[in-house]
CSV table of N, CA and C in Angstrom, one decimal:
chain,number,residue,atom,x,y,z
L,1,UNK,N,-71.6,-5.8,-4.5
L,1,UNK,CA,-70.1,-6.1,-4.2
L,1,UNK,C,-70.1,-4.8,-3.8
L,2,UNK,N,-68.8,-4.6,-3.3
L,2,UNK,CA,-68.8,-3.3,-1.8
L,2,UNK,C,-67.2,-3.5,-2.9
L,3,UNK,N,-67.0,-1.8,-2.9
L,3,UNK,CA,-66.0,-1.0,-4.0
L,3,UNK,C,-65.0,-0.5,-2.5
L,4,UNK,N,-65.1,-1.5,-0.9
L,4,UNK,CA,-64.3,-0.9,-0.3
L,4,UNK,C,-63.6,-2.3,0.1
L,5,UNK,N,-61.9,-1.9,-0.7
L,5,UNK,CA,-60.9,-3.2,-0.3
L,5,UNK,C,-60.2,-2.6,1.2
L,6,UNK,N,-59.8,-4.3,1.3
L,6,UNK,CA,-59.6,-4.3,2.7
L,6,UNK,C,-58.1,-4.8,2.6
L,7,UNK,N,-57.8,-4.7,1.6
L,7,UNK,CA,-56.3,-5.0,0.9
L,7,UNK,C,-55.9,-4.6,-0.6
L,8,UNK,N,-55.2,-3.8,-0.8
L,8,UNK,CA,-54.9,-4.0,-2.5
L,8,UNK,C,-53.4,-3.0,-2.7
L,9,UNK,N,-52.6,-4.4,-2.9
L,9,UNK,CA,-51.3,-4.0,-3.0
L,9,UNK,C,-50.8,-4.9,-3.8
L,10,UNK,N,-49.6,-5.5,-4.6
L,10,UNK,CA,-48.7,-5.7,-6.5
L,10,UNK,C,-47.9,-6.6,-5.0
L,11,UNK,N,-47.6,-8.1,-5.9
L,11,UNK,CA,-46.3,-8.8,-5.3
L,11,UNK,C,-45.5,-8.2,-5.1
L,12,UNK,N,-44.4,-8.1,-3.6
L,12,UNK,CA,-43.5,-7.4,-3.2
L,12,UNK,C,-42.2,-7.8,-4.5
L,13,UNK,N,-41.6,-7.0,-4.5
L,13,UNK,CA,-40.1,-7.2,-5.6
L,13,UNK,C,-39.5,-7.2,-5.4
L,14,UNK,N,-38.6,-5.8,-4.0
L,14,UNK,CA,-37.7,-6.6,-3.4
L,14,UNK,C,-37.0,-6.3,-2.5
L,15,UNK,N,-39.0,-6.7,-1.6
L,15,UNK,CA,-38.3,-7.2,-0.3
L,15,UNK,C,-38.7,-8.8,-0.7
L,16,UNK,N,-39.9,-9.6,-1.4
L,16,UNK,CA,-39.6,-10.4,-1.8
L,16,UNK,C,-38.0,-11.2,-2.3
L,17,UNK,N,-37.6,-10.3,-2.6
L,17,UNK,CA,-35.9,-10.7,-3.3
L,17,UNK,C,-34.7,-9.9,-3.2
L,18,UNK,N,-34.1,-10.4,-1.5
L,18,UNK,CA,-33.6,-8.6,-1.2
L,18,UNK,C,-31.8,-8.8,-1.9
L,19,UNK,N,-31.6,-10.3,-2.1
L,19,UNK,CA,-30.3,-10.9,-2.5
L,19,UNK,C,-30.5,-10.3,-4.6
L,20,UNK,N,-30.9,-10.7,-5.0
L,20,UNK,CA,-31.9,-10.3,-6.0
L,20,UNK,C,-31.9,-9.1,-6.6
L,21,UNK,N,-32.4,-8.8,-5.5
L,21,UNK,CA,-31.7,-6.6,-6.1
L,21,UNK,C,-30.7,-6.3,-6.2
L,22,UNK,N,-30.1,-6.7,-4.6
L,22,UNK,CA,-28.8,-6.2,-4.8
L,22,UNK,C,-27.5,-6.8,-5.3
L,23,UNK,N,-27.4,-7.6,-6.3
L,23,UNK,CA,-27.0,-8.1,-6.5
L,23,UNK,C,-27.0,-7.0,-8.1
L,24,UNK,N,-28.4,-7.3,-8.7
L,24,UNK,CA,-28.6,-6.1,-10.1
L,24,UNK,C,-28.6,-4.9,-9.1
L,25,UNK,N,-28.6,-4.2,-8.3
L,25,UNK,CA,-27.7,-2.2,-7.8
L,25,UNK,C,-26.5,-2.7,-8.4
L,26,UNK,N,-26.3,-3.9,-8.1
L,26,UNK,CA,-24.1,-3.5,-7.8
L,26,UNK,C,-23.9,-3.6,-8.9
L,27,UNK,N,-24.2,-5.1,-10.1
L,27,UNK,CA,-24.1,-4.9,-11.2
L,27,UNK,C,-24.6,-4.0,-11.9
L,28,UNK,N,-25.5,-3.4,-12.1
L,28,UNK,CA,-25.8,-2.1,-12.6
L,28,UNK,C,-24.5,-1.0,-12.5
L,29,UNK,N,-24.7,-0.4,-11.2
L,29,UNK,CA,-23.6,0.5,-10.9
L,29,UNK,C,-22.0,0.9,-10.9
L,30,UNK,N,-21.9,-1.0,-11.3
L,30,UNK,CA,-20.6,-1.4,-11.2
L,30,UNK,C,-20.3,-1.2,-13.0
L,31,UNK,N,-20.7,-1.8,-13.2
L,31,UNK,CA,-20.2,-1.4,-14.8
L,31,UNK,C,-20.6,-0.1,-15.4
L,32,UNK,N,-21.3,0.6,-14.0
L,32,UNK,CA,-20.7,1.8,-14.9
L,32,UNK,C,-19.9,2.6,-14.1
L,33,UNK,N,-19.2,2.3,-13.1
L,33,UNK,CA,-18.6,2.8,-12.3
L,33,UNK,C,-16.8,1.9,-13.1
L,34,UNK,N,-17.1,0.7,-13.1
L,34,UNK,CA,-16.1,0.6,-14.1
L,34,UNK,C,-16.4,0.9,-15.6
L,35,UNK,N,-17.0,1.6,-16.2
L,35,UNK,CA,-16.9,2.8,-17.4
L,35,UNK,C,-16.3,4.3,-17.0
L,36,UNK,N,-16.9,4.5,-15.9
L,36,UNK,CA,-16.1,5.8,-15.3
L,36,UNK,C,-14.5,5.4,-15.3
L,37,UNK,N,-13.8,4.8,-14.7
L,37,UNK,CA,-13.1,4.3,-13.9
L,37,UNK,C,-12.3,4.6,-15.7
L,38,UNK,N,-12.5,3.6,-16.4
L,38,UNK,CA,-12.0,3.1,-17.4
L,38,UNK,C,-11.1,4.5,-18.2
L,39,UNK,N,-12.7,5.7,-18.1
L,39,UNK,CA,-12.3,7.3,-18.8
L,39,UNK,C,-11.6,7.9,-18.7
L,40,UNK,N,-11.2,7.8,-16.9
L,40,UNK,CA,-10.0,8.3,-15.9
L,40,UNK,C,-9.0,7.3,-16.8
L,41,UNK,N,-8.7,6.5,-16.7
L,41,UNK,CA,-7.1,5.9,-17.4
L,41,UNK,C,-7.1,6.0,-18.0
L,42,UNK,N,-8.0,5.7,-19.3
L,42,UNK,CA,-7.1,6.2,-20.6
L,42,UNK,C,-6.4,8.0,-20.4
L,43,UNK,N,-7.2,8.8,-19.6
L,43,UNK,CA,-7.0,9.9,-19.5
L,43,UNK,C,-5.2,10.1,-19.0
L,44,UNK,N,-4.8,9.1,-18.5
L,44,UNK,CA,-3.1,9.5,-18.5
L,44,UNK,C,-2.0,8.3,-18.7
L,45,UNK,N,-1.4,9.1,-19.7
L,45,UNK,CA,-0.5,8.2,-20.4
L,45,UNK,C,1.5,8.5,-20.1
L,46,UNK,N,2.2,7.5,-19.4
L,46,UNK,CA,3.3,7.7,-19.2
L,46,UNK,C,4.0,7.3,-20.9
L,47,UNK,N,5.4,8.1,-21.1
L,47,UNK,CA,5.7,7.2,-22.1
L,47,UNK,C,7.4,7.7,-21.9
L,48,UNK,N,8.2,6.6,-22.7
L,48,UNK,CA,9.4,7.2,-22.3
L,48,UNK,C,9.8,6.4,-23.1
L,49,UNK,N,10.4,7.6,-24.0
L,49,UNK,CA,11.8,7.3,-25.3
L,49,UNK,C,13.2,7.0,-25.0
L,50,UNK,N,14.3,7.3,-25.9
L,50,UNK,CA,15.4,6.9,-25.7
L,50,UNK,C,16.1,8.0,-25.2
L,51,UNK,N,15.4,9.3,-25.0
L,51,UNK,CA,15.7,10.9,-25.1
L,51,UNK,C,15.0,11.7,-23.6
L,52,UNK,N,13.4,11.3,-23.8
L,52,UNK,CA,12.9,11.8,-22.9
L,52,UNK,C,12.1,11.0,-22.1
L,53,UNK,N,11.2,11.6,-21.4
L,53,UNK,CA,10.3,10.9,-20.4
L,53,UNK,C,8.8,12.0,-20.8
L,54,UNK,N,7.7,11.4,-21.1
L,54,UNK,CA,6.0,12.8,-20.9
L,54,UNK,C,4.9,11.9,-20.2
L,55,UNK,N,4.8,13.2,-19.3
L,55,UNK,CA,3.5,12.7,-18.8
L,55,UNK,C,2.4,13.5,-19.7
L,56,UNK,N,0.8,12.5,-19.4
L,56,UNK,CA,0.0,13.5,-20.2
L,56,UNK,C,-1.2,13.7,-20.1
L,57,UNK,N,-1.9,13.8,-19.3
L,57,UNK,CA,-3.4,13.8,-18.6
L,57,UNK,C,-4.6,14.5,-18.9
L,58,UNK,N,-5.1,14.1,-18.7
L,58,UNK,CA,-6.9,14.9,-19.3
L,58,UNK,C,-7.2,14.4,-21.4
L,59,UNK,N,-8.2,14.1,-21.0
L,59,UNK,CA,-9.4,13.6,-22.1
L,59,UNK,C,-9.4,14.5,-23.3
L,60,UNK,N,-10.0,16.0,-22.9
L,60,UNK,CA,-10.1,16.9,-24.0
L,60,UNK,C,-9.2,18.3,-23.3
L,61,UNK,N,-9.1,18.3,-22.0
L,61,UNK,CA,-7.7,19.4,-22.0
L,61,UNK,C,-6.9,18.1,-21.6
L,62,UNK,N,-5.6,18.8,-22.2
L,62,UNK,CA,-4.9,18.0,-21.9
L,62,UNK,C,-3.2,18.7,-20.6
L,63,UNK,N,-3.2,17.9,-20.1
L,63,UNK,CA,-1.3,18.8,-19.2
L,63,UNK,C,-0.3,18.1,-19.4
L,64,UNK,N,0.8,18.3,-20.1
L,64,UNK,CA,1.6,17.9,-20.4
L,64,UNK,C,3.0,17.9,-19.9
L,65,UNK,N,3.1,17.3,-19.4
L,65,UNK,CA,4.8,17.2,-18.7
L,65,UNK,C,5.8,16.0,-19.1
L,66,UNK,N,6.5,17.8,-19.4
L,66,UNK,CA,7.9,16.3,-20.1
L,66,UNK,C,9.3,16.6,-19.6
L,67,UNK,N,9.8,15.9,-20.0
L,67,UNK,CA,11.6,15.7,-18.8
L,67,UNK,C,12.5,14.9,-19.6
L,68,UNK,N,13.4,15.9,-19.8
L,68,UNK,CA,14.6,14.7,-20.5
L,68,UNK,C,15.0,13.5,-19.7
L,69,UNK,N,15.7,12.9,-20.3
L,69,UNK,CA,15.8,10.9,-20.1
L,69,UNK,C,17.3,11.0,-19.0
L,70,UNK,N,17.8,12.1,-19.7
L,70,UNK,CA,19.1,12.1,-19.3
L,70,UNK,C,19.4,13.2,-17.6
L,71,UNK,N,18.5,13.8,-17.3
L,71,UNK,CA,18.1,14.6,-15.9
L,71,UNK,C,17.5,14.1,-15.5
L,72,UNK,N,17.3,12.7,-15.2
L,72,UNK,CA,16.9,12.1,-14.0
L,72,UNK,C,17.8,11.6,-13.6
L,73,UNK,N,17.9,11.9,-11.8
L,73,UNK,CA,18.6,11.4,-10.6
L,73,UNK,C,18.0,10.7,-10.3
L,74,UNK,N,16.8,10.1,-10.0
L,74,UNK,CA,16.4,9.5,-9.4
L,74,UNK,C,14.9,8.9,-9.2
L,75,UNK,N,14.3,7.3,-8.9
L,75,UNK,CA,13.2,6.2,-9.6
L,75,UNK,C,12.8,6.3,-7.9
L,76,UNK,N,11.3,6.2,-8.0
L,76,UNK,CA,10.8,6.0,-6.9
L,76,UNK,C,9.5,5.2,-6.4
L,77,UNK,N,9.9,3.9,-5.8
L,77,UNK,CA,8.6,3.6,-6.9
L,77,UNK,C,8.3,2.8,-5.6
L,78,UNK,N,6.8,2.6,-5.2
L,78,UNK,CA,6.2,2.4,-4.0
L,78,UNK,C,5.5,1.6,-4.6
L,79,UNK,N,5.1,0.0,-3.8
L,79,UNK,CA,4.3,-0.9,-4.6
L,79,UNK,C,3.8,-1.8,-2.9
L,80,UNK,N,2.4,-2.6,-3.0
L,80,UNK,CA,1.9,-2.9,-1.8
L,80,UNK,C,2.4,-4.7,-2.1
L,81,UNK,N,2.0,-5.3,-1.6
L,81,UNK,CA,2.0,-6.7,-1.5
L,81,UNK,C,1.3,-7.2,-2.6
L,82,UNK,N,0.2,-6.5,-2.7
L,82,UNK,CA,-1.3,-7.1,-3.5
L,82,UNK,C,-0.3,-6.7,-5.5
L,83,UNK,N,-0.2,-5.3,-5.7
L,83,UNK,CA,1.0,-4.8,-6.8
L,83,UNK,C,2.0,-4.9,-7.1
L,84,UNK,N,3.0,-5.7,-6.0
L,84,UNK,CA,4.0,-6.6,-5.8
L,84,UNK,C,3.6,-8.2,-7.3
L,85,UNK,N,2.4,-8.0,-6.7
L,85,UNK,CA,1.8,-9.8,-7.3
L,85,UNK,C,1.1,-9.7,-8.6
L,86,UNK,N,0.9,-8.5,-8.8
L,86,UNK,CA,0.4,-8.1,-10.2
L,86,UNK,C,0.8,-7.6,-11.2
L,87,UNK,N,2.1,-6.7,-10.8
L,87,UNK,CA,3.0,-6.0,-11.5
L,87,UNK,C,3.1,-4.2,-11.5
L,88,UNK,N,2.0,-4.0,-10.9
L,88,UNK,CA,2.4,-2.3,-10.8
L,88,UNK,C,2.4,-1.5,-9.6
L,89,UNK,N,2.8,-0.4,-9.6
L,89,UNK,CA,3.5,0.4,-8.8
L,89,UNK,C,2.8,1.7,-8.9
L,90,UNK,N,3.4,2.4,-8.4
L,90,UNK,CA,3.1,4.1,-7.9
L,90,UNK,C,4.4,4.6,-8.8
L,91,UNK,N,5.0,5.0,-9.0
L,91,UNK,CA,6.1,5.6,-10.0
L,91,UNK,C,5.8,7.0,-9.3
L,92,UNK,N,7.7,7.3,-9.3
L,92,UNK,CA,8.0,9.1,-8.7
L,92,UNK,C,9.5,9.2,-10.3
L,93,UNK,N,9.2,10.2,-10.2
L,93,UNK,CA,10.4,10.6,-10.6
L,93,UNK,C,11.3,12.1,-10.3
L,94,UNK,N,12.1,11.8,-9.9
L,94,UNK,CA,12.8,13.2,-9.6
L,94,UNK,C,13.9,12.9,-10.5
L,95,UNK,N,14.3,14.9,-10.7
L,95,UNK,CA,15.7,15.1,-11.7
L,95,UNK,C,16.1,16.0,-10.4
L,96,UNK,N,15.6,17.3,-9.7
L,96,UNK,CA,16.4,17.9,-9.1
L,96,UNK,C,15.3,18.2,-8.0
L,97,UNK,N,15.8,18.5,-6.6
L,97,UNK,CA,15.4,18.5,-5.5
L,97,UNK,C,14.5,17.5,-4.5
L,98,UNK,N,13.5,18.1,-4.0
L,98,UNK,CA,13.0,16.8,-3.4
L,98,UNK,C,10.9,15.9,-3.3
L,99,UNK,N,11.3,17.1,-4.3
L,99,UNK,CA,9.4,16.9,-4.9
L,99,UNK,C,9.7,16.0,-6.7
L,100,UNK,N,9.2,15.1,-6.5
L,100,UNK,CA,8.6,14.8,-7.8
L,100,UNK,C,7.9,15.6,-9.1
L,101,UNK,N,8.7,15.3,-9.8
L,101,UNK,CA,8.0,16.6,-11.4
L,101,UNK,C,7.2,15.3,-11.7
L,102,UNK,N,7.5,14.1,-12.2
L,102,UNK,CA,5.8,13.4,-12.8
L,102,UNK,C,5.6,12.4,-11.7
L,103,UNK,N,4.7,11.9,-11.4
L,103,UNK,CA,3.8,10.8,-10.2
L,103,UNK,C,3.5,10.6,-10.3
L,104,UNK,N,2.9,9.1,-10.7
L,104,UNK,CA,1.7,8.1,-11.3
L,104,UNK,C,1.7,7.6,-10.7
L,105,UNK,N,0.9,6.9,-11.1
L,105,UNK,CA,-0.4,5.4,-10.2
L,105,UNK,C,-1.0,4.4,-10.7
L,106,UNK,N,-0.3,3.2,-10.2
L,106,UNK,CA,-0.3,2.5,-10.8
L,106,UNK,C,0.1,1.7,-12.5
L,107,UNK,N,1.1,2.0,-12.5
L,107,UNK,CA,1.5,2.2,-13.4
L,107,UNK,C,2.2,0.4,-13.7
L,108,UNK,N,1.7,-0.4,-14.4
L,108,UNK,CA,2.3,-1.6,-15.0
L,108,UNK,C,3.8,-1.8,-15.1
L,109,UNK,N,4.3,-2.8,-14.4
L,109,UNK,CA,6.2,-3.4,-15.0
L,109,UNK,C,6.7,-1.7,-15.2
L,110,UNK,N,6.8,-1.1,-13.0
L,110,UNK,CA,7.5,-0.9,-12.9
L,110,UNK,C,8.6,-0.8,-13.0
L,111,UNK,N,9.6,-1.6,-13.1
L,111,UNK,CA,10.6,-2.1,-13.0
L,111,UNK,C,11.1,-1.8,-13.8
L,112,UNK,N,10.5,-2.0,-15.0
L,112,UNK,CA,10.9,-1.5,-16.7
L,112,UNK,C,11.3,-0.2,-16.9
L,113,UNK,N,10.6,1.1,-15.4
L,113,UNK,CA,11.2,2.4,-16.1
L,113,UNK,C,12.3,2.8,-15.4
L,114,UNK,N,12.3,1.7,-14.0
L,114,UNK,CA,14.0,1.6,-13.8
L,114,UNK,C,14.8,1.8,-14.7
L,115,UNK,N,14.5,1.0,-15.0
L,115,UNK,CA,15.2,0.4,-16.3
L,115,UNK,C,15.9,1.4,-17.2
L,116,UNK,N,15.2,1.6,-17.8
L,116,UNK,CA,15.0,2.2,-19.2
L,116,UNK,C,15.7,3.6,-18.3
L,117,UNK,N,15.2,4.6,-16.9
L,117,UNK,CA,16.3,5.1,-16.5
L,117,UNK,C,17.7,5.3,-15.9
L,118,UNK,N,17.3,3.9,-15.2
L,118,UNK,CA,19.1,4.2,-15.0
L,118,UNK,C,20.4,3.5,-16.2
L,119,UNK,N,19.3,2.7,-17.2
L,119,UNK,CA,20.8,2.8,-18.7
L,119,UNK,C,21.0,4.4,-18.9
L,120,UNK,N,19.5,4.7,-19.0
L,120,UNK,CA,20.0,6.4,-19.3
L,120,UNK,C,21.4,6.4,-18.8
L,121,UNK,N,21.0,6.9,-17.9
L,121,UNK,CA,21.5,7.3,-16.8
L,121,UNK,C,23.7,7.0,-17.1
L,122,UNK,N,23.4,5.5,-17.1
L,122,UNK,CA,24.8,5.2,-17.0
L,122,UNK,C,25.6,5.4,-18.1
L,123,UNK,N,24.8,5.7,-19.1
L,123,UNK,CA,25.5,6.1,-20.4
L,123,UNK,C,26.0,7.8,-20.5
L,124,UNK,N,26.1,7.9,-18.9
L,124,UNK,CA,26.4,8.9,-19.8
L,124,UNK,C,27.1,9.7,-18.3
L,125,UNK,N,28.1,8.4,-17.3
L,125,UNK,CA,28.9,8.4,-16.3
L,125,UNK,C,29.8,8.7,-16.9
L,126,UNK,N,30.8,9.0,-16.7
L,126,UNK,CA,32.8,8.8,-17.1
L,126,UNK,C,33.3,7.7,-16.9
L,127,UNK,N,33.3,7.7,-18.4
L,127,UNK,CA,33.9,5.6,-18.0
L,127,UNK,C,35.2,5.5,-17.5
L,128,UNK,N,35.9,5.2,-16.8
L,128,UNK,CA,37.2,4.7,-16.6
L,128,UNK,C,38.1,4.1,-17.3
């Protein structure tokens, strides 16, 4: 018997099934990406009470911004067509000046945020 092999290979795995390989690669990477995405979104919170607005960012280190609801002068909501269909949007809250004190992306039901701010500001207007 000859010890010199003219051909010595294992069956091709990736080249034989490239679409299966890509599907598996995307699914594994996709699951990891969704996990990271979920953790990042759980690190942001916008809360409105009857007196104040609170924005919290961070899981381990926290950044908190609080604004009295009565001091909010305008609310800007930006939505693309897809965001309008799914009921989400970017929200910016202004109290004074041209720079938003609170700005957060992809908030569900942004019109409710505007309605809460508007109803609170209507209470402060002088009655005729």
